[in-house]
Short mmCIF file of C-alpha atoms and ligand atoms in Angstrom, two decimals:
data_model
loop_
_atom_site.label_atom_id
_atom_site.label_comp_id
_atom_site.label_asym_id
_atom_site.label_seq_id
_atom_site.Cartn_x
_atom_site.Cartn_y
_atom_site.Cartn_z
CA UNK A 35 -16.00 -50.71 35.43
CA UNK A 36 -15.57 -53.68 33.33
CA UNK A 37 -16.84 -57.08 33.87
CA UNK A 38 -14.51 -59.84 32.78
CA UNK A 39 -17.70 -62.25 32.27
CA UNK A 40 -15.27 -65.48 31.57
CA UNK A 41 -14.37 -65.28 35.28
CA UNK A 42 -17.26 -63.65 36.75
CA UNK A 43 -15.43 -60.67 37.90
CA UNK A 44 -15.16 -57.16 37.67
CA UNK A 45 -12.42 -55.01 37.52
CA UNK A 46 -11.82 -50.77 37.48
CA UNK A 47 -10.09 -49.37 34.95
CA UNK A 48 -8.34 -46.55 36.39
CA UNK A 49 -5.80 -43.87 35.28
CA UNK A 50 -5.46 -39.95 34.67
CA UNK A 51 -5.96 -39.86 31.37
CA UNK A 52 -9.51 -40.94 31.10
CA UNK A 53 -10.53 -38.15 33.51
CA UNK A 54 -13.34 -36.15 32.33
CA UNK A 55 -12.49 -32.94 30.79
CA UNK A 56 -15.85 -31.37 32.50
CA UNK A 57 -18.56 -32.63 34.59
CA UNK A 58 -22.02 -31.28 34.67
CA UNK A 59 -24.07 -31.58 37.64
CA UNK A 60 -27.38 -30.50 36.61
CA UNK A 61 -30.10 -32.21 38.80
CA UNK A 62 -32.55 -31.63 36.35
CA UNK A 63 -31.12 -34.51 34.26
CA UNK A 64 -32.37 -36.76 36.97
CA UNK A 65 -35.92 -35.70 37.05
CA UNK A 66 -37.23 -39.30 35.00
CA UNK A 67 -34.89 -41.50 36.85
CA UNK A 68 -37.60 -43.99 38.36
CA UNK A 69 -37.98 -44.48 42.15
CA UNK A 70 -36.38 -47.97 42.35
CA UNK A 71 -33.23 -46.46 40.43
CA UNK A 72 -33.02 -43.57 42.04
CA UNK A 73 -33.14 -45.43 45.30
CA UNK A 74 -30.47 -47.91 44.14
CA UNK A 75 -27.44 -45.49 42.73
CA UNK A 76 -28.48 -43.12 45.71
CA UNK A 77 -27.33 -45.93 48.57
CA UNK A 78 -24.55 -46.57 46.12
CA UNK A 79 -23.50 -43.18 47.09
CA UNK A 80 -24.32 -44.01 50.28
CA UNK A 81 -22.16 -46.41 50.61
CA UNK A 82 -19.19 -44.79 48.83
CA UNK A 83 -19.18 -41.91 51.53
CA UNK A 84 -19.36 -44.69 53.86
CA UNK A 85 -16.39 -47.03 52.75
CA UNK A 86 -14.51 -44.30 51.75
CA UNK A 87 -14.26 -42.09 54.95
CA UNK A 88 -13.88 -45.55 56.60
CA UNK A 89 -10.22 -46.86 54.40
CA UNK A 90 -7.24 -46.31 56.66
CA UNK A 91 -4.83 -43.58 56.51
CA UNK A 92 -4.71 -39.80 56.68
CA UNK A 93 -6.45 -37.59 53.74
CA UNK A 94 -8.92 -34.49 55.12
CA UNK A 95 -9.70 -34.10 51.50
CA UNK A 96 -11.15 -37.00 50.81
CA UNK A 97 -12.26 -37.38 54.12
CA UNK A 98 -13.95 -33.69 54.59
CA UNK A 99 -15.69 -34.75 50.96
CA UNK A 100 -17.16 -38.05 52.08
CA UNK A 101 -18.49 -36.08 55.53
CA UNK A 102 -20.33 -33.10 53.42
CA UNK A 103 -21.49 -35.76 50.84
CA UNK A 104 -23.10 -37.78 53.71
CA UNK A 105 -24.26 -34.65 55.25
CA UNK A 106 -26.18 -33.88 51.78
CA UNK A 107 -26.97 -37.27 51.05
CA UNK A 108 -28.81 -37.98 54.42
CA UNK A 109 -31.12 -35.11 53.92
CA UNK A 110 -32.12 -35.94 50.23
CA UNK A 111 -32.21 -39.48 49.88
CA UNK A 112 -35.44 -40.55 50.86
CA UNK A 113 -36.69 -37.07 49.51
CA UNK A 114 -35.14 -37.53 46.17
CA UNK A 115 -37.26 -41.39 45.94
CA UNK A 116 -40.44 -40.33 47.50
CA UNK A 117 -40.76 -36.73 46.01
CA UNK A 118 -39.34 -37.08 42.62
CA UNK A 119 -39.59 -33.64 41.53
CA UNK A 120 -38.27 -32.53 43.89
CA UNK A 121 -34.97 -30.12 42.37
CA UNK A 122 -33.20 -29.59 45.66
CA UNK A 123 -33.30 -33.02 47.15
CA UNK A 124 -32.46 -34.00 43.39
CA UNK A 125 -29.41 -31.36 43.84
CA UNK A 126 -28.39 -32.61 46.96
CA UNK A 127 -27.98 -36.41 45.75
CA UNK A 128 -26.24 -34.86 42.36
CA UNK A 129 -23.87 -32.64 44.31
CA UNK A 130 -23.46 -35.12 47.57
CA UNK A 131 -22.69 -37.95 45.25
CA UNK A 132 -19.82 -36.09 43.05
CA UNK A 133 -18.28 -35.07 46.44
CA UNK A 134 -18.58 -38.78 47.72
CA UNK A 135 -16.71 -40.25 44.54
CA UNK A 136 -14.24 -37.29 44.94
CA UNK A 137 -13.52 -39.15 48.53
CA UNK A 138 -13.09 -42.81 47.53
CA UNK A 139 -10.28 -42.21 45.84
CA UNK A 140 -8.63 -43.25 48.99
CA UNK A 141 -9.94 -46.80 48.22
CA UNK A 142 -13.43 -48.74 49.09
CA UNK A 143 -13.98 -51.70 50.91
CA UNK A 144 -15.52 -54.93 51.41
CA UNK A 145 -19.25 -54.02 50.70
CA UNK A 146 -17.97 -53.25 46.77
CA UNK A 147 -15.42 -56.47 46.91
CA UNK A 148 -18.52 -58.72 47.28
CA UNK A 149 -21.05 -56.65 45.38
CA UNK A 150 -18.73 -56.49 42.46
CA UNK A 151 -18.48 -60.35 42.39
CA UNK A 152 -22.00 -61.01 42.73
CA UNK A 153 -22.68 -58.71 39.91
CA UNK A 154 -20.40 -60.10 37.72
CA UNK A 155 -21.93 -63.41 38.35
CA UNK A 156 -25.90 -62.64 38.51
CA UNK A 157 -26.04 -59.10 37.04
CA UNK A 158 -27.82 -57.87 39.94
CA UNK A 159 -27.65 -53.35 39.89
CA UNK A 160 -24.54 -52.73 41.80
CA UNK A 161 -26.13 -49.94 44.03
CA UNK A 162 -28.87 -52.74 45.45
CA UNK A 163 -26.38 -55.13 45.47
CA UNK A 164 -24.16 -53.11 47.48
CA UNK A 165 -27.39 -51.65 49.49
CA UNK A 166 -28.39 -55.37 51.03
CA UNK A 167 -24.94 -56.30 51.83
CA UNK A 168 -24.12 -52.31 53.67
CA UNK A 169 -25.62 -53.62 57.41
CA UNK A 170 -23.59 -57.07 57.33
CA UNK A 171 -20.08 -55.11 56.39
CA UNK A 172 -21.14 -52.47 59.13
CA UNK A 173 -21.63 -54.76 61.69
CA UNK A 174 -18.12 -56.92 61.14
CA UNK A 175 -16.05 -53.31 60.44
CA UNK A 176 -17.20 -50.20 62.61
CA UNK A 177 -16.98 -51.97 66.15
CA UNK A 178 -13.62 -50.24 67.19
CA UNK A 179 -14.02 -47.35 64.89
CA UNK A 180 -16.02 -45.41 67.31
CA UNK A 181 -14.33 -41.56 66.39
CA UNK A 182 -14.95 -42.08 62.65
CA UNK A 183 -18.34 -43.50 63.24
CA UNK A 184 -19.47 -40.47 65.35
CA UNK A 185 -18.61 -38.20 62.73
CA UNK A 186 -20.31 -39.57 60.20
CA UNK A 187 -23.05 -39.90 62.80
CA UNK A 188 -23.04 -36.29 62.91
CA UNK A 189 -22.49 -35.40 59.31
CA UNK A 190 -26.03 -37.55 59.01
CA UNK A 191 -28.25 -36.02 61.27
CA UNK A 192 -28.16 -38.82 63.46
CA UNK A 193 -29.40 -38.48 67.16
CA UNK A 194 -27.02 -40.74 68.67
CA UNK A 195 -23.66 -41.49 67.59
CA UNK A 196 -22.85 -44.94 68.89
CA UNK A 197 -22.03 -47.44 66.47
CA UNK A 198 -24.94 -49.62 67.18
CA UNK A 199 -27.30 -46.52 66.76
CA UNK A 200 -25.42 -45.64 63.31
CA UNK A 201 -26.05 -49.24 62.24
CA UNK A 202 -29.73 -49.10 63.17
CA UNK A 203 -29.99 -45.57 61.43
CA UNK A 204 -28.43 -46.76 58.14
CA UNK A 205 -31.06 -49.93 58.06
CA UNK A 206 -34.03 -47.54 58.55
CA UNK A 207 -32.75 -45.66 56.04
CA UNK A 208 -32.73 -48.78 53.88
CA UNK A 209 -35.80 -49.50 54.99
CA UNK A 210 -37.42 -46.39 54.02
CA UNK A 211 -36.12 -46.79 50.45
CA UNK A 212 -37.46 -50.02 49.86
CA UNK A 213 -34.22 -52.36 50.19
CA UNK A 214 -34.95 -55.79 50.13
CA UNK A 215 -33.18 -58.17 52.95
CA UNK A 216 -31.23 -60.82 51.83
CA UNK A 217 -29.24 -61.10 48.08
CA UNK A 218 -31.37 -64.71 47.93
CA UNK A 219 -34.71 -61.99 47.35
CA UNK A 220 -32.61 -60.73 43.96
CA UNK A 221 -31.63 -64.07 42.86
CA UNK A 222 -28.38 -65.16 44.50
CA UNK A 223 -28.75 -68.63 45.61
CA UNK A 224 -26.23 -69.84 48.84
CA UNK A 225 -24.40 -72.00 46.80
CA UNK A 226 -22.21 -69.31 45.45
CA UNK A 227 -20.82 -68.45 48.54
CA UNK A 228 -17.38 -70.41 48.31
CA UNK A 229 -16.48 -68.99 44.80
CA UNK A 230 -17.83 -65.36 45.47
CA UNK A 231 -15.28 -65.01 48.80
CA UNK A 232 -12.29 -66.31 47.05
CA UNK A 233 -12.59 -63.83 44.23
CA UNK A 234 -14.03 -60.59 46.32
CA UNK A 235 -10.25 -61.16 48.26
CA UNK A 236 -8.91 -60.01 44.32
CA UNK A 237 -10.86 -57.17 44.41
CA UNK A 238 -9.35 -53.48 44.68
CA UNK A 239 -11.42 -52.95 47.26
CA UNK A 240 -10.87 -55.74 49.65
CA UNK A 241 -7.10 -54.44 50.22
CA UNK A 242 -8.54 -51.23 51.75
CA UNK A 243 -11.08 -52.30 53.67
CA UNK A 244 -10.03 -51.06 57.44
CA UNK A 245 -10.86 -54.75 58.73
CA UNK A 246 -8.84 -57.52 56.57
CA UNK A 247 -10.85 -60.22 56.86
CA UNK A 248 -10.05 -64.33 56.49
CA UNK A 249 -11.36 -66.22 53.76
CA UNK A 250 -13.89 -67.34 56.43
CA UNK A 251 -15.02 -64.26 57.42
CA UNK A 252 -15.65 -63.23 54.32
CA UNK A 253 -17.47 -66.26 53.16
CA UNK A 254 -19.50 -65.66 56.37
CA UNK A 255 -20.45 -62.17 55.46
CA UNK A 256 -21.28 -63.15 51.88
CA UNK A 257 -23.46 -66.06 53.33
CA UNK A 258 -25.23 -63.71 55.63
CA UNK A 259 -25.86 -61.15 52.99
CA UNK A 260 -27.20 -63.92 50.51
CA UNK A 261 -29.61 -65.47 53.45
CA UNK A 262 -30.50 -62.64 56.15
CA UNK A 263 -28.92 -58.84 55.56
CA UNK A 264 -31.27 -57.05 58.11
FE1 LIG B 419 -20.37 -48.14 43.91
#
């Protein structure tokens, strides 16, 4: 990622050539990573299983990845932040998150359009950014996405698989990890609403959102995020 800090933007820089040549996933590397960070990257990956099992059109691979990431992320998360020694929870958020990037290579969606605009602007952590606004994005996208939501409902753990239910999981889950409510809490005052929505509808992600949303709509969404998340 780079941030273009003239605009107050960031962009992905993206092509075969700068893929790694190996990739070590060695949870013990993560041992030291503090609770708040460990919280924060780990509903990043979160939310990349999320948005990316979510973008329209037909790709098991990526799709079967984001479900088995979820699967592993639901069951380590709060582990991994309230246990931190804990090598197999650490495993399971090293292991779910690889398989979770593996899967948004069909695209993202509106939770990273705004996060990556708000970050460019207040250098707020992308994962918390993109962990307060998660609920708000849920609740405008997964109404009508009832099949997809019940197997990610599954994947997780979850009890119930309705799309209210999921919502209400994925807050507790927030909850649990500390999340604050509302962007305002990190700094983001509601005056940057205007200017945030305009440029999130540039971002890569916006395009593959399965909802495209108005200007308004997304202003509203950033608004809410900024003032009340959850
Ligand atoms: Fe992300």
């Amino acid at each position: 990622m780079v941030t273009y800090l003239k605009e107050g933007m960031k962009f992905c820089m993206w092509h075969p050539d700068v893929r790694p040549s190996l990739a070590l996933l060695d949870p013990e590397l993560t041992i030291g990573l503090p609770a708040n960070l460990t919280a924060w990257t780990g509903a990043d990956a979160l939310i990349h299983g999320i948005e990316g099992y979510c973008v329209p059109g037909f790709n098991p691979m990526c799709d079967g990845a984001a479900l088995e990431g979820l699967s592993l992320i639901s069951k380590s998360l709060v582990t991994a932040v309230e246990d931190p020694g804990n090598l197999v929870a650490r495993g399971g958020m090293h292991v779910g998150s690889c398989l979770v990037g593996i899967s948004f290579l069909k695209g993202l969606g509106l939770v990273h359009a705004i996060a990556h605009m708000v970050g460019a602007e207040y250098n707020t952590h992308h994962g918390l950014t993109n962990a307060i606004i998660l609920p708000v994005v849920l609740k405008y996208n997964l109404p009508g996405m009832e099949e997809k939501v019940k197997r990610m409902s599954e994947a997780m753990q979850f009890e119930d698989h309705s799309v209210p239910s999921f919502i209400s999981n994925i807050e507790k889950l927030l909850d649990r990890i500390k999340i604050p409510k509302s962007l305002s809490e990190i700094g983001v005052p509601e005056d940057c609403v205007d200017r945030i929505a305009e440029k999130a509808m540039k971002d890569q992600a916006f395009a593959t959102n399965p909802r495209l949303a108005t200007l308004e709509e997304t202003k509203e969404i950033t608004l809410v995020s900024i003032k009340k998340a959850r």
